[in-house]
């Protein structure tokens, strides 16, 4: 099973790096947002503004990245996957792929933010943990939602409608914990938020494991 | 006998409501600081959430059983119970906003429970949108059933688990005393509160029942 997941993941990544249009358009998206923010705000004076701008940028680039997970899969391609792998393996590979993409996006947008707008983060390990957990959570949840929305006639339109209410609580926790990290608070006060972020990751995998096979068969 | 089973619960709901409504306005309550007489809202606001969870629970039961063994009837049941649950949810938010206006000073605060319930109602709103955006009937029923299970678990987490991890203005959270601590609540208020929960659940089932019958007839007419 792990081997098949690995092969599927490798296939997705290879496709991505071979075409390069996908990844570069995403990076363009993130960097473009940072540039626009720099032009309009300059260096923000307070940490919480930086935080808000950072999460808005991250939200939209992550949504864009994962949206494509099932978007380009034609029905004939799906039939082929159906024959060679279990549905759980397919969605797990997609989720791992989302993890990889979102980690790259996170690294690039944080780098750009720190470079252009200044680095406001005081507790770096906490910030890294929080932002990694939340981008992974977004990635895993969105992959599943993307699978649901690909069943509809208007996948691109329905995805945000399904995704934003689900991601809302995740973002609340992420933004609170990140702003604590910016203010230099210690780990100990943020366990509840970190637990929520971890919970979202676990849930996304659990839902995919239990529910995706039903979606897949249709 | 069949008629008693069929209509008995409706009669019971009406009778209990006839007892609950006057008791809710005039019955003995435990008057606390800040809360004063607004504690009477307990009979409406809290009851709405109880009824909502149960309606969504029935809905998700039919969705799960639809996945196990598809049938059009189960899909209609799931949809209509979710509709009624949504109604209770909106009523819960509105009664909560009225209560918050008089106790916390604002209809909406950045509270974990408020955010959670708003997010979960949005998740359920997305359920109805999702249903409308799939044309093929079999595909729609299956996708909706999958999403309904997803939505219900999210609801349980948002209103059940998240508020326990964080502070909330609600009683029983973040160092606030829970309503169960007021001794007189156990006596004079419980005899109104508990029947009220039952009555609203019965009314919810009644509404869902009517809606299911309408929907079934509409479907029959279409397939005629």
CSV table of N, CA and C in Angstrom, one decimal, chain B residues 38-165:
chain,number,residue,atom,x,y,z
B,38,UNK,N,-33.5,37.0,32.5
B,38,UNK,CA,-33.2,36.5,31.1
B,38,UNK,C,-32.9,35.0,31.2
B,39,UNK,N,-32.8,34.5,32.4
B,39,UNK,CA,-32.5,33.0,32.5
B,39,UNK,C,-33.7,32.2,31.9
B,40,UNK,N,-34.8,32.9,31.7
B,40,UNK,CA,-36.0,32.2,31.1
B,40,UNK,C,-35.7,31.8,29.7
B,41,UNK,N,-34.7,32.5,29.1
B,41,UNK,CA,-34.3,32.2,27.7
B,41,UNK,C,-33.8,30.8,27.6
B,42,UNK,N,-33.3,30.3,28.7
B,42,UNK,CA,-32.8,28.9,28.8
B,42,UNK,C,-33.9,27.9,28.2
B,43,UNK,N,-35.1,28.2,28.4
B,43,UNK,CA,-36.2,27.3,27.9
B,43,UNK,C,-36.3,27.3,26.4
B,44,UNK,N,-35.7,28.4,25.8
B,44,UNK,CA,-35.8,28.5,24.3
B,44,UNK,C,-34.5,28.3,23.7
B,45,UNK,N,-33.5,29.0,24.1
B,45,UNK,CA,-32.2,29.0,23.4
B,45,UNK,C,-31.5,27.6,23.5
B,46,UNK,N,-31.3,27.1,24.7
B,46,UNK,CA,-30.6,25.9,24.9
B,46,UNK,C,-31.4,24.7,24.2
B,47,UNK,N,-32.7,24.8,24.4
B,47,UNK,CA,-33.5,23.7,23.8
B,47,UNK,C,-33.3,23.6,22.3
B,48,UNK,N,-33.2,24.8,21.6
B,48,UNK,CA,-33.0,24.8,20.2
B,48,UNK,C,-31.8,24.0,19.8
B,49,UNK,N,-30.7,24.1,20.5
B,49,UNK,CA,-29.4,23.4,20.2
B,49,UNK,C,-29.6,21.9,20.4
B,50,UNK,N,-30.3,21.5,21.5
B,50,UNK,CA,-30.6,20.1,21.7
B,50,UNK,C,-31.4,19.5,20.5
B,51,UNK,N,-32.4,20.3,20.1
B,51,UNK,CA,-33.2,19.8,19.0
B,51,UNK,C,-32.5,19.7,17.7
B,52,UNK,N,-31.6,20.8,17.5
B,52,UNK,CA,-30.8,20.8,16.3
B,52,UNK,C,-29.9,19.6,16.2
B,53,UNK,N,-29.2,19.3,17.2
B,53,UNK,CA,-28.2,18.2,17.2
B,53,UNK,C,-29.0,16.9,16.9
B,54,UNK,N,-30.1,16.7,17.5
B,54,UNK,CA,-30.9,15.5,17.3
B,54,UNK,C,-31.4,15.4,15.8
B,55,UNK,N,-31.8,16.6,15.3
B,55,UNK,CA,-32.3,16.5,13.9
B,55,UNK,C,-31.2,16.2,12.9
B,56,UNK,N,-30.0,16.9,13.1
B,56,UNK,CA,-28.9,16.6,12.3
B,56,UNK,C,-28.4,15.1,12.5
B,57,UNK,N,-28.6,14.6,13.7
B,57,UNK,CA,-28.2,13.3,14.0
B,57,UNK,C,-29.1,12.3,13.2
B,58,UNK,N,-30.4,12.5,13.2
B,58,UNK,CA,-31.3,11.7,12.4
B,58,UNK,C,-30.9,11.7,11.0
B,59,UNK,N,-30.6,13.0,10.5
B,59,UNK,CA,-30.3,13.2,9.1
B,59,UNK,C,-29.1,12.4,8.7
B,60,UNK,N,-28.0,12.4,9.6
B,60,UNK,CA,-26.8,11.7,9.3
B,60,UNK,C,-27.0,10.2,9.4
B,61,UNK,N,-27.9,9.8,10.2
B,61,UNK,CA,-28.2,8.4,10.3
B,61,UNK,C,-28.7,7.9,8.9
B,62,UNK,N,-29.7,8.7,8.3
B,62,UNK,CA,-30.2,8.3,7.0
B,62,UNK,C,-29.2,8.3,5.9
B,63,UNK,N,-28.2,9.3,6.1
B,63,UNK,CA,-27.2,9.4,5.1
B,63,UNK,C,-26.3,8.2,5.1
B,64,UNK,N,-25.9,7.8,6.3
B,64,UNK,CA,-25.0,6.7,6.5
B,64,UNK,C,-25.7,5.4,6.0
B,65,UNK,N,-26.9,5.3,6.3
B,65,UNK,CA,-27.6,4.1,5.8
B,65,UNK,C,-27.9,4.1,4.3
B,66,UNK,N,-27.9,5.4,3.8
B,66,UNK,CA,-28.0,5.5,2.3
B,66,UNK,C,-26.7,5.0,1.6
B,67,UNK,N,-25.6,5.3,2.2
B,67,UNK,CA,-24.3,4.8,1.7
B,67,UNK,C,-24.2,3.3,1.7
B,68,UNK,N,-24.8,2.8,2.8
B,68,UNK,CA,-24.7,1.3,3.0
B,68,UNK,C,-25.7,0.6,2.0
B,69,UNK,N,-26.9,1.2,1.8
B,69,UNK,CA,-27.9,0.7,0.9
B,69,UNK,C,-28.7,1.8,0.3
B,70,UNK,N,-28.3,2.2,-0.9
B,70,UNK,CA,-29.0,3.4,-1.4
B,70,UNK,C,-30.5,3.2,-1.6
B,71,UNK,N,-31.2,4.3,-1.3
B,71,UNK,CA,-32.6,4.3,-1.6
B,71,UNK,C,-33.1,5.8,-1.6
B,72,UNK,N,-34.0,6.1,-2.5
B,72,UNK,CA,-34.4,7.5,-2.7
B,72,UNK,C,-35.1,8.0,-1.4
B,73,UNK,N,-35.8,7.1,-0.7
B,73,UNK,CA,-36.5,7.5,0.5
B,73,UNK,C,-35.6,8.0,1.6
B,74,UNK,N,-34.4,7.3,1.7
B,74,UNK,CA,-33.5,7.7,2.8
B,74,UNK,C,-32.9,9.1,2.5
B,75,UNK,N,-32.7,9.3,1.2
B,75,UNK,CA,-32.1,10.6,0.8
B,75,UNK,C,-33.0,11.7,1.1
B,76,UNK,N,-34.3,11.5,0.9
B,76,UNK,CA,-35.3,12.6,1.2
B,76,UNK,C,-35.4,12.8,2.7
B,77,UNK,N,-35.3,11.7,3.5
B,77,UNK,CA,-35.3,11.8,5.0
B,77,UNK,C,-34.1,12.6,5.4
B,78,UNK,N,-33.0,12.3,4.9
B,78,UNK,CA,-31.7,13.0,5.3
B,78,UNK,C,-31.8,14.5,5.0
B,79,UNK,N,-32.3,14.8,3.8
B,79,UNK,CA,-32.4,16.2,3.4
B,79,UNK,C,-33.4,16.9,4.3
B,80,UNK,N,-34.6,16.4,4.5
B,80,UNK,CA,-35.6,17.1,5.3
B,80,UNK,C,-35.3,17.3,6.8
B,81,UNK,N,-34.6,16.2,7.3
B,81,UNK,CA,-34.2,16.4,8.7
B,81,UNK,C,-33.1,17.4,8.8
B,82,UNK,N,-32.2,17.5,7.8
B,82,UNK,CA,-31.2,18.5,7.8
B,82,UNK,C,-31.8,19.9,7.7
B,83,UNK,N,-32.9,20.0,6.9
B,83,UNK,CA,-33.6,21.3,6.8
B,83,UNK,C,-34.2,21.7,8.1
B,84,UNK,N,-34.8,20.8,8.8
B,84,UNK,CA,-35.4,21.2,10.1
B,84,UNK,C,-34.3,21.5,11.1
B,85,UNK,N,-33.2,20.7,11.1
B,85,UNK,CA,-32.1,21.0,11.9
B,85,UNK,C,-31.5,22.4,11.7
B,86,UNK,N,-31.5,22.8,10.4
B,86,UNK,CA,-31.0,24.1,10.1
B,86,UNK,C,-31.9,25.2,10.7
B,87,UNK,N,-33.3,24.9,10.6
B,87,UNK,CA,-34.2,25.8,11.2
B,87,UNK,C,-34.0,26.0,12.7
B,88,UNK,N,-33.8,24.9,13.4
B,88,UNK,CA,-33.5,25.0,14.8
B,88,UNK,C,-32.2,25.8,15.1
B,89,UNK,N,-31.2,25.5,14.2
B,89,UNK,CA,-29.9,26.2,14.4
B,89,UNK,C,-30.0,27.7,14.2
B,90,UNK,N,-30.8,28.1,13.2
B,90,UNK,CA,-31.0,29.6,13.0
B,90,UNK,C,-31.7,30.2,14.2
B,91,UNK,N,-32.8,29.4,14.7
B,91,UNK,CA,-33.5,29.9,15.8
B,91,UNK,C,-32.6,29.9,17.1
B,92,UNK,N,-31.7,29.0,17.2
B,92,UNK,CA,-30.8,29.0,18.3
B,92,UNK,C,-29.9,30.2,18.3
B,93,UNK,N,-29.4,30.5,17.1
B,93,UNK,CA,-28.5,31.7,16.9
B,93,UNK,C,-29.3,33.0,17.3
B,94,UNK,N,-30.5,33.1,16.8
B,94,UNK,CA,-31.3,34.3,17.0
B,94,UNK,C,-31.6,34.5,18.5
B,95,UNK,N,-32.1,33.4,19.1
B,95,UNK,CA,-32.4,33.5,20.5
B,95,UNK,C,-31.2,33.8,21.3
B,96,UNK,N,-30.0,33.2,20.9
B,96,UNK,CA,-28.8,33.5,21.6
B,96,UNK,C,-28.4,35.0,21.4
B,97,UNK,N,-28.6,35.5,20.2
B,97,UNK,CA,-28.2,36.9,20.0
B,97,UNK,C,-29.1,37.9,20.9
B,98,UNK,N,-30.4,37.5,21.1
B,98,UNK,CA,-31.2,38.3,21.9
B,98,UNK,C,-30.7,38.3,23.4
B,99,UNK,N,-30.4,37.0,23.8
B,99,UNK,CA,-29.9,36.8,25.1
B,99,UNK,C,-28.6,37.6,25.3
B,100,UNK,N,-27.6,37.5,24.4
B,100,UNK,CA,-26.3,38.1,24.5
B,100,UNK,C,-26.5,39.6,24.6
B,101,UNK,N,-27.4,40.2,23.8
B,101,UNK,CA,-27.7,41.6,23.8
B,101,UNK,C,-27.9,42.1,25.3
B,102,UNK,N,-28.6,41.3,26.0
B,102,UNK,CA,-29.0,41.8,27.4
B,102,UNK,C,-28.1,41.4,28.5
B,103,UNK,N,-27.3,40.4,28.2
B,103,UNK,CA,-26.3,39.9,29.3
B,103,UNK,C,-24.9,40.3,29.0
B,104,UNK,N,-24.4,40.2,27.7
B,104,UNK,CA,-23.1,40.5,27.4
B,104,UNK,C,-23.0,41.9,26.8
B,105,UNK,N,-24.1,42.5,26.5
B,105,UNK,CA,-24.1,43.8,25.9
B,105,UNK,C,-23.9,44.0,24.5
B,106,UNK,N,-23.8,42.9,23.7
B,106,UNK,CA,-23.7,42.9,22.3
B,106,UNK,C,-24.3,41.7,21.7
B,107,UNK,N,-25.0,41.7,20.6
B,107,UNK,CA,-25.6,40.5,20.0
B,107,UNK,C,-24.6,39.5,19.5
B,108,UNK,N,-23.4,40.0,19.1
B,108,UNK,CA,-22.4,39.0,18.6
B,108,UNK,C,-21.0,39.3,19.3
B,109,UNK,N,-20.4,38.3,19.8
B,109,UNK,CA,-19.1,38.5,20.4
B,109,UNK,C,-18.2,37.4,19.7
B,110,UNK,N,-16.9,37.7,19.8
B,110,UNK,CA,-15.9,36.8,19.2
B,110,UNK,C,-15.7,35.6,20.2
B,111,UNK,N,-16.7,34.8,20.3
B,111,UNK,CA,-16.7,33.7,21.3
B,111,UNK,C,-16.5,32.4,20.6
B,112,UNK,N,-15.8,31.4,21.2
B,112,UNK,CA,-15.6,30.2,20.5
B,112,UNK,C,-16.9,29.5,20.1
B,113,UNK,N,-17.8,29.5,21.0
B,113,UNK,CA,-19.1,28.8,20.7
B,113,UNK,C,-19.9,29.5,19.6
B,114,UNK,N,-19.8,30.8,19.6
B,114,UNK,CA,-20.6,31.5,18.6
B,114,UNK,C,-19.9,31.3,17.2
B,115,UNK,N,-18.6,31.4,17.2
B,115,UNK,CA,-17.9,31.1,15.9
B,115,UNK,C,-18.1,29.7,15.4
B,116,UNK,N,-18.1,28.8,16.4
B,116,UNK,CA,-18.3,27.4,16.0
B,116,UNK,C,-19.7,27.1,15.4
B,117,UNK,N,-20.7,27.7,16.1
B,117,UNK,CA,-22.0,27.4,15.6
B,117,UNK,C,-22.3,28.1,14.3
B,118,UNK,N,-21.7,29.3,14.1
B,118,UNK,CA,-21.9,30.0,12.8
B,118,UNK,C,-21.2,29.2,11.7
B,119,UNK,N,-20.0,28.7,12.0
B,119,UNK,CA,-19.3,28.0,11.0
B,119,UNK,C,-20.0,26.7,10.7
B,120,UNK,N,-20.6,26.0,11.7
B,120,UNK,CA,-21.3,24.7,11.4
B,120,UNK,C,-22.6,25.0,10.6
B,121,UNK,N,-23.2,26.1,10.9
B,121,UNK,CA,-24.4,26.4,10.1
B,121,UNK,C,-24.0,26.7,8.6
B,122,UNK,N,-22.9,27.4,8.5
B,122,UNK,CA,-22.4,27.6,7.1
B,122,UNK,C,-22.1,26.3,6.4
B,123,UNK,N,-21.5,25.4,7.2
B,123,UNK,CA,-21.2,24.1,6.6
B,123,UNK,C,-22.4,23.4,6.1
B,124,UNK,N,-23.5,23.5,6.9
B,124,UNK,CA,-24.8,22.9,6.5
B,124,UNK,C,-25.4,23.6,5.3
B,125,UNK,N,-25.2,24.9,5.3
B,125,UNK,CA,-25.7,25.7,4.2
B,125,UNK,C,-25.1,25.2,2.9
B,126,UNK,N,-23.7,24.9,3.0
B,126,UNK,CA,-23.0,24.4,1.8
B,126,UNK,C,-23.6,23.0,1.4
B,127,UNK,N,-24.1,22.3,2.4
B,127,UNK,CA,-24.7,21.0,2.0
B,127,UNK,C,-25.9,21.2,1.1
B,128,UNK,N,-26.7,22.2,1.3
B,128,UNK,CA,-27.9,22.4,0.4
B,128,UNK,C,-27.4,22.9,-0.9
B,129,UNK,N,-26.4,23.8,-0.9
B,129,UNK,CA,-25.8,24.3,-2.2
B,129,UNK,C,-25.3,23.1,-3.0
B,130,UNK,N,-24.5,22.2,-2.3
B,130,UNK,CA,-23.9,21.1,-3.0
B,130,UNK,C,-25.0,20.2,-3.6
B,131,UNK,N,-26.1,20.0,-2.9
B,131,UNK,CA,-27.2,19.2,-3.5
B,131,UNK,C,-27.7,19.7,-4.8
B,132,UNK,N,-27.8,21.1,-4.8
B,132,UNK,CA,-28.4,21.7,-6.0
B,132,UNK,C,-27.4,21.7,-7.2
B,133,UNK,N,-26.1,21.5,-6.9
B,133,UNK,CA,-25.2,21.7,-8.0
B,133,UNK,C,-24.8,20.4,-8.7
B,134,UNK,N,-25.4,19.3,-8.3
B,134,UNK,CA,-25.2,18.0,-9.0
B,134,UNK,C,-26.5,17.6,-9.7
B,135,UNK,N,-26.3,17.4,-11.0
B,135,UNK,CA,-27.5,17.2,-11.8
B,135,UNK,C,-28.0,15.7,-11.7
B,136,UNK,N,-27.0,14.8,-11.8
B,136,UNK,CA,-27.4,13.4,-11.9
B,136,UNK,C,-27.9,13.0,-10.5
B,137,UNK,N,-29.1,12.3,-10.5
B,137,UNK,CA,-29.7,12.0,-9.2
B,137,UNK,C,-28.9,11.1,-8.3
B,138,UNK,N,-28.4,10.0,-8.9
B,138,UNK,CA,-27.7,9.0,-8.1
B,138,UNK,C,-26.4,9.6,-7.5
B,139,UNK,N,-25.7,10.3,-8.4
B,139,UNK,CA,-24.5,11.0,-8.0
B,139,UNK,C,-24.8,12.0,-6.9
B,140,UNK,N,-25.9,12.8,-7.0
B,140,UNK,CA,-26.2,13.8,-6.1
B,140,UNK,C,-26.5,13.2,-4.7
B,141,UNK,N,-27.3,12.1,-4.7
B,141,UNK,CA,-27.6,11.4,-3.4
B,141,UNK,C,-26.3,10.9,-2.7
B,142,UNK,N,-25.4,10.4,-3.5
B,142,UNK,CA,-24.2,9.8,-2.9
B,142,UNK,C,-23.3,10.9,-2.4
B,143,UNK,N,-23.1,11.9,-3.2
B,143,UNK,CA,-22.2,13.0,-2.8
B,143,UNK,C,-22.8,13.7,-1.6
B,144,UNK,N,-24.1,13.9,-1.6
B,144,UNK,CA,-24.7,14.6,-0.5
B,144,UNK,C,-24.6,13.8,0.8
B,145,UNK,N,-24.7,12.5,0.7
B,145,UNK,CA,-24.6,11.6,1.9
B,145,UNK,C,-23.2,11.7,2.4
B,146,UNK,N,-22.2,11.6,1.6
B,146,UNK,CA,-20.9,11.7,2.0
B,146,UNK,C,-20.6,13.0,2.7
B,147,UNK,N,-21.1,14.1,2.1
B,147,UNK,CA,-20.8,15.4,2.7
B,147,UNK,C,-21.6,15.6,4.0
B,148,UNK,N,-22.8,15.0,4.1
B,148,UNK,CA,-23.6,15.1,5.3
B,148,UNK,C,-22.8,14.5,6.5
B,149,UNK,N,-22.2,13.3,6.3
B,149,UNK,CA,-21.5,12.7,7.4
B,149,UNK,C,-20.3,13.6,7.8
B,150,UNK,N,-19.6,14.1,6.8
B,150,UNK,CA,-18.5,15.1,7.0
B,150,UNK,C,-19.0,16.3,7.8
B,151,UNK,N,-20.2,16.8,7.4
B,151,UNK,CA,-20.7,18.0,8.1
B,151,UNK,C,-21.1,17.7,9.5
B,152,UNK,N,-21.6,16.5,9.8
B,152,UNK,CA,-22.1,16.2,11.1
B,152,UNK,C,-20.9,16.1,12.1
B,153,UNK,N,-19.9,15.4,11.6
B,153,UNK,CA,-18.7,15.3,12.5
B,153,UNK,C,-18.1,16.7,12.7
B,154,UNK,N,-18.0,17.5,11.7
B,154,UNK,CA,-17.5,18.9,11.9
B,154,UNK,C,-18.3,19.6,12.9
B,155,UNK,N,-19.7,19.4,12.8
B,155,UNK,CA,-20.5,20.1,13.8
B,155,UNK,C,-20.2,19.7,15.2
B,156,UNK,N,-20.1,18.3,15.4
B,156,UNK,CA,-19.8,17.8,16.8
B,156,UNK,C,-18.5,18.4,17.3
B,157,UNK,N,-17.5,18.6,16.4
B,157,UNK,CA,-16.2,19.1,16.8
B,157,UNK,C,-16.3,20.6,17.1
B,158,UNK,N,-17.0,21.3,16.2
B,158,UNK,CA,-17.1,22.8,16.4
B,158,UNK,C,-17.9,23.2,17.6
B,159,UNK,N,-19.0,22.5,17.9
B,159,UNK,CA,-19.8,22.9,19.1
B,159,UNK,C,-19.6,22.0,20.3
B,160,UNK,N,-18.9,20.9,20.1
B,160,UNK,CA,-18.7,20.0,21.2
B,160,UNK,C,-17.3,20.0,21.8
B,161,UNK,N,-16.3,20.0,20.9
B,161,UNK,CA,-14.9,19.8,21.3
B,161,UNK,C,-14.2,21.1,21.4
B,162,UNK,N,-14.3,21.9,20.4
B,162,UNK,CA,-13.5,23.2,20.4
B,162,UNK,C,-13.8,24.1,21.6
B,163,UNK,N,-15.1,24.3,22.0
B,163,UNK,CA,-15.3,25.2,23.1
B,163,UNK,C,-14.7,24.7,24.4
B,164,UNK,N,-14.5,23.4,24.5
B,164,UNK,CA,-13.9,22.8,25.7
B,164,UNK,C,-12.4,23.0,25.7
B,165,UNK,N,-11.8,23.3,24.6
B,165,UNK,CA,-10.3,23.5,24.5
B,165,UNK,C,-10.0,25.0,24.8
